[in-house]
Amino acid sequence: MTSASVGFHCPDCLRSGAQRTLPVRRADDPIATKVIIGLNVVAFVASVIYSANLRGVEAWYVFADDTASVAAGEWWRVITGAFLHDGPFHLAMNMLFIWLFGSALEARLGKVGLVALYMAGLLGGALGVVWLSNPLGVPVGASGAGFALMGALVVLQITQGVNLWSSGLGGLVLLNVVVTLAFRGSISVGGQLGGFVAGVVAGVVLFAAPRSQLPRSARVAIVGAGAVFLFGLTIASASARMGAI
């Protein structure tokens, strides 16, 4: 007999029980989401150290996504500007967005899929900044990418037949639209709108296209290619926008 938590089991019972036991699959750890958040935090800390203040303003002059500098050839700003933030509160709110939406989407898309979606949203936000925001402004923050994750989640819930108002996502989208428009003087409307549109389009590719005709790996590849296209389009658009001023 073998001692158990309650009484004893005979060897035959143990063997038969082991044959019937099925392993429980542990939920995947949202590693990509955590890495993205970590990169944003590290970038913010580095900007604070560089600038010697809690807003990291001095770093903006080198890395922020302002259209004039991108048009002048400083292409890296299209990406680096999305990892800078205007203070701890700005950082915390964007990271909360990314954690809530990113971890949920990563469970469906995997690490590579989440990164592809995030980059497409980031660059969609950068394109929105070029055409819908003040070209002489200095926008910073990950809200464009965060809005892209929200847009993709909207598509996912719709394709699953989920009522957006019952899930709370519809109210959250409406609230963010109201806040964005109410504080458009201090919020990059172009960045958030561009990111949201990019997220919706990417969500259609990832979740709404016929699954029998397009495997997930192909969907992710299309979104990744779209991110590369948006990168080139943003740089070209910045030159065109500044040339028109």
Coordinates of C-alpha atoms in Angstrom, one line a residue:
M1 CA 0.0 0.0 0.0
T2 CA 1.1 3.6 -0.7
S3 CA 0.4 6.4 1.6
A4 CA -1.8 9.2 0.1
S5 CA -3.2 12.5 1.3
V6 CA -6.3 10.6 2.4
G7 CA -5.7 7.0 3.5
F8 CA -3.8 4.6 1.3
H9 CA -3.8 3.5 -2.3
C10 CA -2.9 0.0 -3.6
P11 CA -0.3 -0.2 -6.5
D12 CA -2.9 -1.3 -9.0
C13 CA -5.1 1.8 -8.2
L14 CA -2.2 4.1 -8.6
R15 CA -1.3 2.7 -12.0
S16 CA -4.9 2.9 -13.3
G17 CA -5.2 6.4 -11.9
A18 CA -2.0 7.5 -13.6
Q19 CA -3.3 6.2 -17.0
R20 CA -6.5 8.2 -16.7
T21 CA -4.7 11.4 -15.7
L22 CA -4.4 14.1 -18.4
P23 CA -1.8 16.8 -18.1
V24 CA -3.2 20.3 -17.5
R25 CA -1.9 22.9 -20.0
R26 CA -0.5 25.9 -18.3
A27 CA -1.5 29.3 -19.7
D28 CA 1.3 30.8 -21.8
D29 CA 3.3 33.5 -20.1
P30 CA 2.8 36.8 -22.0
I31 CA 6.6 37.3 -22.4
A32 CA 6.4 39.6 -25.5
T33 CA 4.0 41.9 -23.7
K34 CA 6.3 42.0 -20.6
V35 CA 9.4 42.7 -22.9
I36 CA 7.6 45.6 -24.6
I37 CA 6.6 47.1 -21.3
G38 CA 10.1 46.6 -20.0
L39 CA 11.6 48.4 -23.0
N40 CA 9.3 51.3 -22.4
V41 CA 10.2 51.5 -18.8
V42 CA 14.0 51.3 -19.5
A43 CA 13.6 54.0 -22.2
F44 CA 11.8 56.3 -19.8
V45 CA 14.4 55.8 -17.0
A46 CA 17.2 56.4 -19.6
S47 CA 15.5 59.6 -20.8
V48 CA 15.1 60.8 -17.2
I49 CA 18.8 60.2 -16.5
Y50 CA 19.8 61.8 -19.8
S51 CA 17.6 64.9 -19.0
A52 CA 18.1 65.0 -15.2
N53 CA 14.3 65.6 -14.7
L54 CA 11.2 63.4 -14.3
R55 CA 9.8 64.2 -17.7
G56 CA 12.9 63.3 -19.8
V57 CA 12.3 66.4 -21.9
E58 CA 15.9 66.8 -23.1
A59 CA 15.8 63.4 -24.6
W60 CA 12.9 64.4 -26.8
Y61 CA 15.1 66.7 -28.9
V62 CA 17.1 63.7 -30.0
F63 CA 14.6 60.8 -30.1
A64 CA 11.0 62.2 -30.3
D65 CA 8.9 61.6 -33.4
D66 CA 8.6 65.1 -34.7
T67 CA 7.8 65.3 -38.4
A68 CA 10.4 68.0 -39.2
S69 CA 13.3 65.9 -37.9
V70 CA 12.1 62.7 -39.6
A71 CA 11.8 64.7 -42.9
A72 CA 15.4 65.8 -42.3
G73 CA 16.6 62.2 -42.4
E74 CA 16.4 61.2 -38.7
W75 CA 14.3 58.1 -39.5
W76 CA 14.9 56.4 -36.1
R77 CA 12.6 58.9 -34.4
V78 CA 9.6 57.1 -36.0
I79 CA 10.3 54.2 -33.6
T80 CA 12.1 55.8 -30.7
G81 CA 9.5 58.5 -30.1
A82 CA 7.0 55.7 -29.2
F83 CA 9.2 54.6 -26.3
L84 CA 9.4 58.1 -24.6
H85 CA 6.9 59.4 -22.1
D86 CA 5.9 62.7 -20.6
G87 CA 6.3 61.7 -17.0
P88 CA 5.5 58.7 -14.8
F89 CA 1.7 59.0 -15.0
H90 CA 1.8 59.1 -18.8
L91 CA 4.1 56.0 -18.8
A92 CA 1.9 54.1 -16.3
M93 CA -1.4 54.7 -18.2
N94 CA 0.1 53.5 -21.5
M95 CA 1.7 50.5 -19.9
L96 CA -1.6 49.6 -18.3
F97 CA -3.2 49.7 -21.7
I98 CA -0.5 47.5 -23.2
W99 CA -0.7 45.0 -20.4
L100 CA -4.4 44.6 -20.5
F101 CA -4.7 44.3 -24.3
G102 CA -1.3 42.9 -25.1
S103 CA -1.5 39.9 -22.7
A104 CA -5.0 39.0 -24.0
L105 CA -3.9 39.2 -27.7
E106 CA -0.6 37.4 -27.1
A107 CA -2.6 34.4 -25.9
R108 CA -4.2 34.2 -29.3
L109 CA -1.4 35.4 -31.6
G110 CA 1.8 34.2 -29.9
K111 CA 4.9 36.2 -29.2
V112 CA 5.8 37.0 -32.9
G113 CA 2.2 37.8 -33.7
L114 CA 1.9 40.3 -30.8
V115 CA 5.2 42.0 -31.8
A116 CA 4.1 42.3 -35.4
L117 CA 0.8 43.8 -34.4
Y118 CA 2.4 46.2 -31.9
M119 CA 4.9 47.4 -34.5
A120 CA 2.2 47.9 -37.1
G121 CA 0.2 50.0 -34.6
L122 CA 3.3 52.0 -33.6
L123 CA 4.0 52.9 -37.2
G124 CA 0.4 53.5 -38.0
G125 CA 0.4 56.0 -35.1
A126 CA 3.5 57.6 -36.5
L127 CA 1.8 58.0 -39.9
G128 CA -1.2 59.5 -38.2
V129 CA 1.2 62.0 -36.5
V130 CA 2.5 63.1 -39.8
W131 CA -0.8 63.9 -41.4
L132 CA -3.2 64.7 -38.5
S133 CA -1.0 66.4 -35.9
N134 CA 1.0 69.6 -35.8
P135 CA 4.1 69.0 -37.9
L136 CA 6.1 71.3 -35.7
G137 CA 5.0 69.5 -32.5
V138 CA 7.1 67.0 -30.5
P139 CA 4.9 63.9 -29.8
V140 CA 6.0 61.1 -27.6
G141 CA 4.4 58.0 -26.1
A142 CA 3.2 54.5 -26.8
S143 CA -0.5 55.4 -27.0
G144 CA -0.6 54.8 -30.8
A145 CA 0.5 51.2 -30.3
G146 CA -1.8 50.8 -27.3
F147 CA -4.8 52.0 -29.4
A148 CA -3.8 49.5 -32.1
L149 CA -4.0 46.7 -29.6
M150 CA -7.4 48.0 -28.5
G151 CA -8.5 48.1 -32.2
A152 CA -7.4 44.6 -32.9
L153 CA -9.2 43.4 -29.7
V154 CA -12.4 45.0 -31.0
V155 CA -12.1 43.0 -34.2
L156 CA -11.4 39.8 -32.3
Q157 CA -14.5 40.2 -30.0
I158 CA -16.7 41.1 -33.0
T159 CA -15.6 38.0 -34.9
Q160 CA -16.3 35.9 -31.8
G161 CA -19.8 37.3 -31.5
V162 CA -19.1 39.1 -28.3
N163 CA -21.2 42.2 -27.4
L164 CA -18.7 45.0 -27.1
W165 CA -20.9 46.8 -24.6
S166 CA -21.4 43.8 -22.4
S167 CA -17.7 43.0 -22.4
G168 CA -16.9 46.7 -21.4
L169 CA -14.6 47.2 -24.4
G170 CA -17.1 49.4 -26.3
G171 CA -17.4 51.7 -23.3
L172 CA -13.6 51.8 -23.0
V173 CA -13.2 52.8 -26.6
L174 CA -15.9 55.5 -26.3
L175 CA -14.3 56.8 -23.1
N176 CA -10.9 57.1 -24.8
V177 CA -12.4 58.8 -27.9
V178 CA -14.0 61.4 -25.6
V179 CA -10.8 62.0 -23.6
T180 CA -8.7 62.2 -26.8
L181 CA -11.0 64.9 -28.3
A182 CA -11.4 66.8 -25.0
F183 CA -7.7 67.1 -24.5
R184 CA -6.6 67.2 -28.1
G185 CA -4.3 70.1 -27.3
S186 CA -2.1 67.9 -25.1
I187 CA -2.9 64.5 -26.7
S188 CA -1.7 63.4 -30.1
V189 CA -5.0 62.8 -31.9
G190 CA -3.2 61.7 -35.0
G191 CA -1.0 59.2 -33.2
Q192 CA -4.0 57.6 -31.4
L193 CA -6.3 57.6 -34.4
G194 CA -3.6 56.3 -36.7
G195 CA -2.7 53.5 -34.3
F196 CA -6.4 52.5 -33.8
V197 CA -7.0 52.3 -37.6
A198 CA -3.8 50.3 -38.1
G199 CA -4.9 47.9 -35.3
V200 CA -8.4 47.4 -36.8
V201 CA -6.9 46.7 -40.2
A202 CA -4.3 44.3 -38.7
G203 CA -7.1 42.7 -36.6
V204 CA -9.1 42.0 -39.8
V205 CA -6.1 40.2 -41.3
L206 CA -5.4 38.3 -38.1
F207 CA -8.9 37.3 -37.0
A208 CA -11.5 38.0 -39.7
A209 CA -9.9 36.4 -42.8
P210 CA -11.0 32.9 -43.7
R211 CA -8.8 30.6 -41.5
S212 CA -9.0 27.7 -44.0
Q213 CA -7.3 29.8 -46.7
L214 CA -4.7 31.6 -44.6
P215 CA -2.8 30.0 -41.6
R216 CA -1.9 32.1 -38.6
S217 CA 1.8 32.3 -39.7
A218 CA 0.8 33.8 -43.0
R219 CA -1.5 36.3 -41.3
V220 CA 1.3 37.4 -39.0
A221 CA 3.7 37.7 -41.9
I222 CA 1.2 40.0 -43.7
V223 CA 1.0 42.2 -40.6
G224 CA 4.7 42.3 -40.3
A225 CA 5.1 43.3 -44.0
G226 CA 2.5 45.9 -43.4
A227 CA 4.5 47.4 -40.6
V228 CA 7.6 47.6 -42.9
F229 CA 5.4 49.3 -45.5
L230 CA 4.1 51.8 -42.9
F231 CA 7.6 52.6 -41.9
G232 CA 8.6 53.6 -45.4
L233 CA 5.4 55.4 -46.0
T234 CA 5.8 57.4 -42.8
I235 CA 9.3 58.6 -43.7
A236 CA 8.1 59.5 -47.3
S237 CA 5.0 61.3 -45.9
A238 CA 7.1 63.3 -43.5
S239 CA 9.2 64.7 -46.3
A240 CA 6.0 65.4 -48.4
R241 CA 4.3 67.1 -45.4
M242 CA 7.2 69.4 -44.6
G243 CA 7.7 70.2 -48.3
A244 CA 4.1 71.4 -48.5
I245 CA 4.5 73.9 -45.6

